[in-house]
Each structure stands twice: as C-alpha cells, then as structure tokens.
Amino acid sequence: MIDGRGWRTGAPVEKREIPMYYLKITAYAEDLLDALGHMSGWPERVRAMQANWIGKSVGVRLGFPYDIGPPGADGTRVLHAFTTRADTLMGVTFCAVAAEHPLAAYAARDNAKLAAFIEECKRGPAIESELATQEKKGVPTGLVVRHPISGAAVPVWVGNYVLMSYGDGAVMGVPAHDERDFEFAKKYHLPIKPVIDVAGREYSSSEWAPWYADHGRCVNSGVYDGLEFQAAVDAIAADLNRLGLGEKQTTWRLRDWGISRQRYWGCPIPVIHCGTCGTVPVPDEQLPVVLPVDLVPDGSGNPLLKDEAFLAVPCPRCGVKARRETDTMDTFVDSSWYFLRFACPDSDKAMVDSRVQYWLPADQYIGGIEHAILHLLYSRFWTRVMRELGLVAFKEPFTNMFTQGMVLNDVFFRKADTGRVEYFNPADVEVTLDATAQRRIAVLRSDGEEVESGGVVTMSKSKNNGVDPQALVDQFGADTARLFTMFAAPPEQTLEWSDEGVQGAYRFIKRLWKAVHDHVTLGAPGLLDKSALSDGQRNIRRQAHQTLAKITDDIGRRRTFNTAIAAAMELLNALAKIPQSSRQISPQDGSVMQEALEIAVLGLSPIIPHVTHALWLALGHRTALIDEPWMPVDAAALQSSSIAMVVQVNGKLRGHITVAAGADEGTVRSAALALPHAQKFIGTSAVRKVIIVPGKLVNIVV
RNA sequence: GCCCUCGUGGCGGAAUCGGUAGACGCAACGGACUUAAAAUCCGUUGAGCGAAAGCUCAUCCCGGUUCGAGUCCGGGCGAGGGCACCA
C-alpha cells in the first residue's frame, strides 16, 4: 500500500470489519516463549525477535469505577486498564480509551465532535510504523471515572494511540512517567504529577527526559511513599485486590493467528454454512475440498463468491441446500507443516505417518531472516498442536536454525497519476552520474526516459529487483556462480548485489584447473614418506594441512564459506610460487604437491562440486569425490620447529622475533628485550612488566 | 516511534576468546608476452612524512576500561531490515 492506495492497481484502500477464522496460538504463548531458552541451535537474534513478538508483560489489571455510562461485559460499571507500572498509580491524571471502546461509543451518542474523531481514527493508519509516527490526538468524552485508591475524579479521553486489541483497550494516563502520556498531557494541558523519585534527581514537567520512566521510590503517593518498584506494585495490587478493583495479570503481545484470506489462491477452509444446522465441517470422506480450475478472475473481489457450482452444496447434516465457505487459508498454514509431509508424501490415510518420526525434527533448517518471526513461530505452534493430536512425538520442528541475510538491490520505478506504480528491473536500467557527478541518473534502456530510484532494498518479485543467476550460469557455469556468491560475504549477512568480481571467481577456477593439470602431466607421484622431508617440503605440508583445518572449521562450525574459499586461494597462491623447474626433482616433491592439491580440491568440493569432481579423477582417483570421506588433518604436519612472535612496546608493534617451538618464557622475554628496535623505544625507562601471550606476542610495558 | 542487525581502503570483505588492522578477491596503475588485442603471468596499491631504515595517523563520532580496543562498556550520529502505538 502506498499513499492509501494499492500499489498494483492504484485502488483506494479502506478498513472493513469482516468475520474471520483464527487459530488459537495464544494458548501456547507461555510454552513457545519458555522453550526459546533451551533452543541453543537457534541464532540469538531470532530467539530475541520471537520473544519480543510474544511479548509477555507482567503487571496489574486495574478497575476505575464509574456511575454514568454503560456497564461492561461483566455487568459492572468499571473501566479496566492494564499497566506494568502500578507503582505510578497515584500519578494518574486521566484515562484514555481506544476509539472502538464501548465507553467511547456511549459518549459519542450526543457528542458530534467525539463521533467525528472516532470516525477519523477508524479511517486512520493500520500499520504500526504509521501509527507510531502519527501525531497523538485525543478528545475528552466528558465522562469521569473514580481513582481506585484515592477516589478522585479522573477524566476519560479517547486517544488515537490506544489499541483496542491489547489489554482492555484502555490505559491509565500517568504523564509524569510515560513518554506518550507526557506528550498527550502537554498537548491538552492535563496535569502532570510526579510520583517516582529516581536517585534524588530534579523532575521538570517542561520537557521529557528518559529517566522519568525509570524505576525508583514512590513519592506523593500517600501510604506507598518510600516503597521501591516491586514493593510498591505488590502493596498496590494487594490493596486493589481487597477493594475488588484489581489483580496481578500477565498480558501477552501475541494475538491469535487470523488465517482467513478473501481470495482464490489458497487451501479452501473446509466448512459449510447451513441455514438450519449452522456452521458444519466438511465430512472426512468429502475431503479435500478442491478449488474450481475454470475460474476467470474479473479483478474485483473473491472469484469463488461468483461460482455457483462451487458455492452450492447440500448440508452434510440435514441435506438441505447450503453454502460453501469461500475464505481460503493463509499460505503460512501450508508452510507450517510442509516439512513434516515431506517425510511421507505418499501417505493417503493421514497427515503424516511414522516415517515423520525417523526424519524429523530437522537437524538443520535454512531460511531467510525475514521468516524469523511469522513462519518460524507458526511452525513451532503447529508442531505442538500435532504433538497433542498424537501425530508427532516432538515439540520443536527445527533443532538447528540458520537464517541467511537478505540480498539487496536497487529499486527503480515510475508512478502514474492513478497511483499505480510500475517497477523496472535494474538490468533494464542504465545508471550514470550527472555533469557535476553529484547525482545518479537512472534511465530505462528501452525508452531512454528517466526512472525514479527507490533506494537499495531486499530483492523481491513485487519490487522487480531480483537477479536471475541463470545468466551467470549460462556465461560462466554453475560452479563459478556458486563460488562467486559464496565468496561475496558470510551467508547470514545482508548483501548488496553486484556482478563485480564474478570474473575473479572464474579466473580462480581456471587457475586451479591448470595447477592440477600441470602437476598431472609430470607423471604419477610416488608414495609420501613423511620421515624424509626437506624443510621446503615440510613447509608446504604444514600450510596445506593448516588450510585443511581452516576449511574444515569454516565450513563445518563457522559457516563462513567466504573465508574457506579465501584459505583455498591462499594455498593455491603458495603452490604457484614453487618454481616449475623444482616441482618434481624427487618423487617426494611430487607426492607433497599431490597431497596439497588433493586438499585444495577436496576442500572446495562443497562449493564447486562439478569442477572438483573432474579434478579428483584427474588426480588419479577411481572413486567419485562425492563418495570420499572428508580428509583428516595430519596433526604432525602442523608442527613447526620455530615460531615467529610479535614484539610490542606499550602495545605498539616494534618488531618480530623467532623462537624455538618449546621456548620457555624466560627465553622469549630475553629475546624480545634484546631486540635493538625494541631497546630504542624502551630507552632509559625501567621495564615495568612483560606480558607474554604464548606463541603470539610479547608486550614490554615501560 | 519501538525492536533487530550493521558502520573497517576506491569497492566486496578478513581479523574466530581483548593480542601484528586491511587476509582473500574486485577495480586501478606499471611491466612481461604479442604485429596488435584478448587471455595469461609478474609487480604496486589506506593516508601523511622520509633518500632509506623507519615514524606518525587511521576501523562512523565523543568518552571510558585495559599492558594492549575494529572487538568490551557509556553516550551520540548514520544505514538497512522487521513491525500489531503493547501501556
């Protein structure tokens, strides 16, 4: 939606109230939240996002009694509001209710200004970001409620920032200690009464300061004065309880999952509406409800509503003419359990069979970070329900979660007068700099006219800024495309797309190919005799096995394929530096080179499988590389007789020393102190301390 | 507005548990090969000073902790992503 209109057609968008089907995910809120604490295979940020989404708030539900106005659902005249800051109760100077609240509707009956405001709120934004940035507005209802403790009269307002869907659709206004209430009170000249003292700081009602919302000690609060946050909440909750005007309550941010969609594309909701029997589920033997395949959408409304053959159905219970439900399901319903179905796709008697127990939960699940909340939370909920139905034996569907970063690209568009927006693929747009090189000018190639730039955002079909890797595959092959994308950045990181560098990936593969073939043309190598290696041969082996260790760790534990590739490139660079003439003076040279190349080829095989398959056979193997086990690192090859260490003076790099591998601290210390360059910086100062990080560095503190 | 993530050369990025900042690659420049171009190979490439050795500065900004900070802490600025004003 852009400017109140649908981006695709430019049609104006309006809010309507319609009946919908919901799944009761809120009944699982506590368990979904608690389990997050044990899901060590999930990224911390995904767990944090889900926890915030579920949003458990522990607080107090307050009652403000009133005499004039309609009674609430429980028959009494009490305005209920939830707060996490019951300790500020004595600072209440007003109450605000949502536009949809019954008290608002009651007060609006003879108040045209209020009625108009309520209408305005209904037309207002429905999206959180727009709501959050809109100006806070309110209108007094003229109604008054009584403070539950002091009995003081508290005016009731309607506020556009109060949500009917959260808590009871009403808030207590404590402008002194809540930023939104503060802003509201300033605007409408409502009293501000500080009741919390934070470390003796000076409160000023002229301007908001963030610490006003901090916890502290109650003041100006009668019998509660001096109490700290928890003690105050406990005391106030206990008093409210005695008065029958409040109790402790836990409120959740999570709402039930609305699965209804008023469109053709989706699983039909298997329900039949009968004039006499009411809502009747479609009997098992009539399932599945199949969508008609001959519908032609006319661009307005749900086409199913216009298909009499689909709509008309006898009631399964009484047989009279009834009407089929036309709402279809949210596609998140399907994605909530497709992975369970994958384990038994041919099972035609049940959703899943016992095979699901063998294959699941999934050891490793990979998805975009954009699914961190909805899809992944719905799947966890769905799995719990299936467990209760005895269909699966586990609670969590995915043991380990990897969320890849999104790929961004430029967005280009034109906006028609009708509000319709047309997006152009960046491949069809030429970007140049203007004469002053200050501004980018984007021009559509096909007509030479300028297009607007919409920044760099996630690739998506709707923004038409995706890149089809097929073009890279066609030109350079699948391995180059894979190598290039995996080398660009670690996979969990956001990536701005650019074709620059694909040549480098292609070049590297050619160099690897050439290195193997140069080696192979020198003939079959002998068997490696580890006990008879020259220093040079030992160094090559050490580097090769260091590379193997790094690739193993990068691919296996760290999932940083870009650094694994870089390590393989470094190894190949080192091998290329060995002069051609000395490659195979002895059979040992050949066998050391053979081993190093095998490590490079095997290490890269998860990334460029096709090329490495061919190279592995070229290296003389009969078994396909994909059937080979991963190579173990030879710990002995990593051993070195000497170690290079860094020497610092006061934390600044001043030189290097080389010491024997097993050198003790005293030896290292005197070697570092003896370094002439270090001496220069020590000068005449006394050495206060020498810090030695074994195998790494010496820091001389003066 | 709130939540999450992230700010490092001309560019993508590396630095894994607080220990040599800039690995690896791209681009650029110089050279070799070539009649020429492409391909390939070799070299240079954060900034400043210096003949050189080397020195100083430098990881968005301002502070702090530490022998030592890109990394940890506090505050700020900026970018991207998500969103249902969550009391």
PDB file of C-alpha atoms in Angstrom, chain A residues 489-599:
ATOM      1  CA  ALA A 489      30.077 -12.333   2.149  1.00  0.00           C
ATOM      2  CA  PRO A 490      29.202 -14.639   5.032  1.00  0.00           C
ATOM      3  CA  PRO A 491      25.723 -16.044   4.411  1.00  0.00           C
ATOM      4  CA  GLU A 492      23.951 -14.596   7.457  1.00  0.00           C
ATOM      5  CA  GLN A 493      24.931 -11.081   6.418  1.00  0.00           C
ATOM      6  CA  THR A 494      22.899  -8.720   4.270  1.00  0.00           C
ATOM      7  CA  LEU A 495      24.453  -8.375   0.818  1.00  0.00           C
ATOM      8  CA  GLU A 496      24.170  -5.604  -1.719  1.00  0.00           C
ATOM      9  CA  TRP A 497      24.150  -7.333  -5.081  1.00  0.00           C
ATOM     10  CA  SER A 498      26.882  -6.547  -7.566  1.00  0.00           C
ATOM     11  CA  ASP A 499      28.213  -8.501 -10.534  1.00  0.00           C
ATOM     12  CA  GLU A 500      31.702  -7.089  -9.979  1.00  0.00           C
ATOM     13  CA  GLY A 501      34.068  -9.868  -9.101  1.00  0.00           C
ATOM     14  CA  VAL A 502      32.471 -12.727 -10.958  1.00  0.00           C
ATOM     15  CA  GLN A 503      35.458 -12.658 -13.342  1.00  0.00           C
ATOM     16  CA  GLY A 504      37.730 -13.240 -10.353  1.00  0.00           C
ATOM     17  CA  ALA A 505      35.843 -16.379  -9.378  1.00  0.00           C
ATOM     18  CA  TYR A 506      36.038 -17.644 -12.941  1.00  0.00           C
ATOM     19  CA  ARG A 507      39.763 -16.882 -13.042  1.00  0.00           C
ATOM     20  CA  PHE A 508      40.376 -18.795  -9.838  1.00  0.00           C
ATOM     21  CA  ILE A 509      38.679 -21.928 -11.135  1.00  0.00           C
ATOM     22  CA  LYS A 510      40.812 -21.800 -14.275  1.00  0.00           C
ATOM     23  CA  ARG A 511      43.955 -21.433 -12.163  1.00  0.00           C
ATOM     24  CA  LEU A 512      43.001 -24.428 -10.044  1.00  0.00           C
ATOM     25  CA  TRP A 513      42.302 -26.466 -13.170  1.00  0.00           C
ATOM     26  CA  LYS A 514      45.658 -25.504 -14.647  1.00  0.00           C
ATOM     27  CA  ALA A 515      47.549 -26.261 -11.434  1.00  0.00           C
ATOM     28  CA  VAL A 516      46.145 -29.792 -11.305  1.00  0.00           C
ATOM     29  CA  HIS A 517      46.888 -30.452 -14.959  1.00  0.00           C
ATOM     30  CA  ASP A 518      50.438 -29.079 -14.772  1.00  0.00           C
ATOM     31  CA  HIS A 519      51.021 -31.452 -11.883  1.00  0.00           C
ATOM     32  CA  VAL A 520      49.429 -34.445 -13.583  1.00  0.00           C
ATOM     33  CA  THR A 521      51.469 -34.060 -16.759  1.00  0.00           C
ATOM     34  CA  LEU A 522      54.647 -34.597 -14.699  1.00  0.00           C
ATOM     35  CA  GLY A 523      53.549 -38.178 -14.143  1.00  0.00           C
ATOM     36  CA  ALA A 524      52.209 -40.230 -11.261  1.00  0.00           C
ATOM     37  CA  PRO A 525      53.739 -39.202  -7.898  1.00  0.00           C
ATOM     38  CA  GLY A 526      55.408 -41.650  -5.530  1.00  0.00           C
ATOM     39  CA  LEU A 527      54.204 -42.561  -2.054  1.00  0.00           C
ATOM     40  CA  LEU A 528      54.682 -39.853   0.543  1.00  0.00           C
ATOM     41  CA  ASP A 529      57.483 -40.639   3.028  1.00  0.00           C
ATOM     42  CA  LYS A 530      56.801 -38.269   5.923  1.00  0.00           C
ATOM     43  CA  SER A 531      60.040 -39.164   7.669  1.00  0.00           C
ATOM     44  CA  ALA A 532      62.276 -37.956   4.837  1.00  0.00           C
ATOM     45  CA  LEU A 533      61.072 -34.451   4.003  1.00  0.00           C
ATOM     46  CA  SER A 534      63.157 -31.386   3.259  1.00  0.00           C
ATOM     47  CA  ASP A 535      62.369 -28.140   5.094  1.00  0.00           C
ATOM     48  CA  GLY A 536      60.686 -26.792   1.984  1.00  0.00           C
ATOM     49  CA  GLN A 537      58.519 -29.889   1.635  1.00  0.00           C
ATOM     50  CA  ARG A 538      57.682 -29.738   5.330  1.00  0.00           C
ATOM     51  CA  ASN A 539      56.575 -26.104   4.946  1.00  0.00           C
ATOM     52  CA  ILE A 540      54.266 -26.939   2.054  1.00  0.00           C
ATOM     53  CA  ARG A 541      52.718 -29.784   4.023  1.00  0.00           C
ATOM     54  CA  ARG A 542      52.243 -27.529   7.032  1.00  0.00           C
ATOM     55  CA  GLN A 543      50.474 -24.897   5.004  1.00  0.00           C
ATOM     56  CA  ALA A 544      48.338 -27.497   3.226  1.00  0.00           C
ATOM     57  CA  HIS A 545      47.165 -29.028   6.495  1.00  0.00           C
ATOM     58  CA  GLN A 546      46.638 -25.625   8.107  1.00  0.00           C
ATOM     59  CA  THR A 547      44.409 -24.825   5.149  1.00  0.00           C
ATOM     60  CA  LEU A 548      42.542 -28.106   5.538  1.00  0.00           C
ATOM     61  CA  ALA A 549      41.997 -27.391   9.236  1.00  0.00           C
ATOM     62  CA  LYS A 550      40.689 -23.914   8.457  1.00  0.00           C
ATOM     63  CA  ILE A 551      38.360 -25.033   5.672  1.00  0.00           C
ATOM     64  CA  THR A 552      37.022 -27.835   7.868  1.00  0.00           C
ATOM     65  CA  ASP A 553      36.257 -25.393  10.666  1.00  0.00           C
ATOM     66  CA  ASP A 554      34.923 -22.629   8.399  1.00  0.00           C
ATOM     67  CA  ILE A 555      32.511 -24.877   6.550  1.00  0.00           C
ATOM     68  CA  GLY A 556      31.609 -27.110   9.486  1.00  0.00           C
ATOM     69  CA  ARG A 557      31.403 -24.911  12.566  1.00  0.00           C
ATOM     70  CA  ARG A 558      31.553 -21.277  11.468  1.00  0.00           C
ATOM     71  CA  ARG A 559      29.565 -21.494   8.237  1.00  0.00           C
ATOM     72  CA  THR A 560      31.765 -18.785   6.755  1.00  0.00           C
ATOM     73  CA  PHE A 561      32.256 -20.097   3.249  1.00  0.00           C
ATOM     74  CA  ASN A 562      33.909 -16.860   2.123  1.00  0.00           C
ATOM     75  CA  THR A 563      36.893 -17.392   4.422  1.00  0.00           C
ATOM     76  CA  ALA A 564      37.121 -21.081   3.491  1.00  0.00           C
ATOM     77  CA  ILE A 565      37.402 -20.032  -0.150  1.00  0.00           C
ATOM     78  CA  ALA A 566      39.989 -17.378   0.724  1.00  0.00           C
ATOM     79  CA  ALA A 567      42.087 -20.031   2.513  1.00  0.00           C
ATOM     80  CA  ALA A 568      41.989 -22.285  -0.558  1.00  0.00           C
ATOM     81  CA  MET A 569      43.032 -19.332  -2.716  1.00  0.00           C
ATOM     82  CA  GLU A 570      45.968 -18.650  -0.418  1.00  0.00           C
ATOM     83  CA  LEU A 571      47.096 -22.263  -0.632  1.00  0.00           C
ATOM     84  CA  LEU A 572      46.930 -22.187  -4.397  1.00  0.00           C
ATOM     85  CA  ASN A 573      48.873 -18.911  -4.471  1.00  0.00           C
ATOM     86  CA  ALA A 574      51.593 -20.528  -2.351  1.00  0.00           C
ATOM     87  CA  LEU A 575      51.760 -23.601  -4.581  1.00  0.00           C
ATOM     88  CA  ALA A 576      52.008 -21.398  -7.673  1.00  0.00           C
ATOM     89  CA  LYS A 577      55.096 -19.740  -6.202  1.00  0.00           C
ATOM     90  CA  ILE A 578      57.029 -23.027  -6.306  1.00  0.00           C
ATOM     91  CA  PRO A 579      59.173 -22.743  -9.449  1.00  0.00           C
ATOM     92  CA  GLN A 580      58.103 -25.116 -12.219  1.00  0.00           C
ATOM     93  CA  SER A 581      61.668 -26.442 -12.543  1.00  0.00           C
ATOM     94  CA  SER A 582      61.786 -27.747  -8.964  1.00  0.00           C
ATOM     95  CA  ARG A 583      58.334 -29.267  -8.928  1.00  0.00           C
ATOM     96  CA  GLN A 584      59.394 -32.852  -9.290  1.00  0.00           C
ATOM     97  CA  ILE A 585      63.089 -33.227  -8.761  1.00  0.00           C
ATOM     98  CA  SER A 586      62.283 -36.082  -6.415  1.00  0.00           C
ATOM     99  CA  PRO A 587      59.234 -38.319  -6.051  1.00  0.00           C
ATOM    100  CA  GLN A 588      58.757 -36.619  -2.669  1.00  0.00           C
ATOM    101  CA  ASP A 589      58.179 -33.239  -4.364  1.00  0.00           C
ATOM    102  CA  GLY A 590      55.505 -34.851  -6.479  1.00  0.00           C
ATOM    103  CA  SER A 591      53.778 -36.556  -3.583  1.00  0.00           C
ATOM    104  CA  VAL A 592      53.796 -33.400  -1.440  1.00  0.00           C
ATOM    105  CA  MET A 593      52.253 -31.453  -4.325  1.00  0.00           C
ATOM    106  CA  GLN A 594      49.737 -34.245  -4.895  1.00  0.00           C
ATOM    107  CA  GLU A 595      48.604 -34.071  -1.266  1.00  0.00           C
ATOM    108  CA  ALA A 596      48.339 -30.277  -1.308  1.00  0.00           C
ATOM    109  CA  LEU A 597      46.271 -30.277  -4.490  1.00  0.00           C
ATOM    110  CA  GLU A 598      44.024 -33.006  -3.105  1.00  0.00           C
ATOM    111  CA  ILE A 599      43.388 -30.830  -0.070  1.00  0.00           C
TER     112      ILE A 599
END
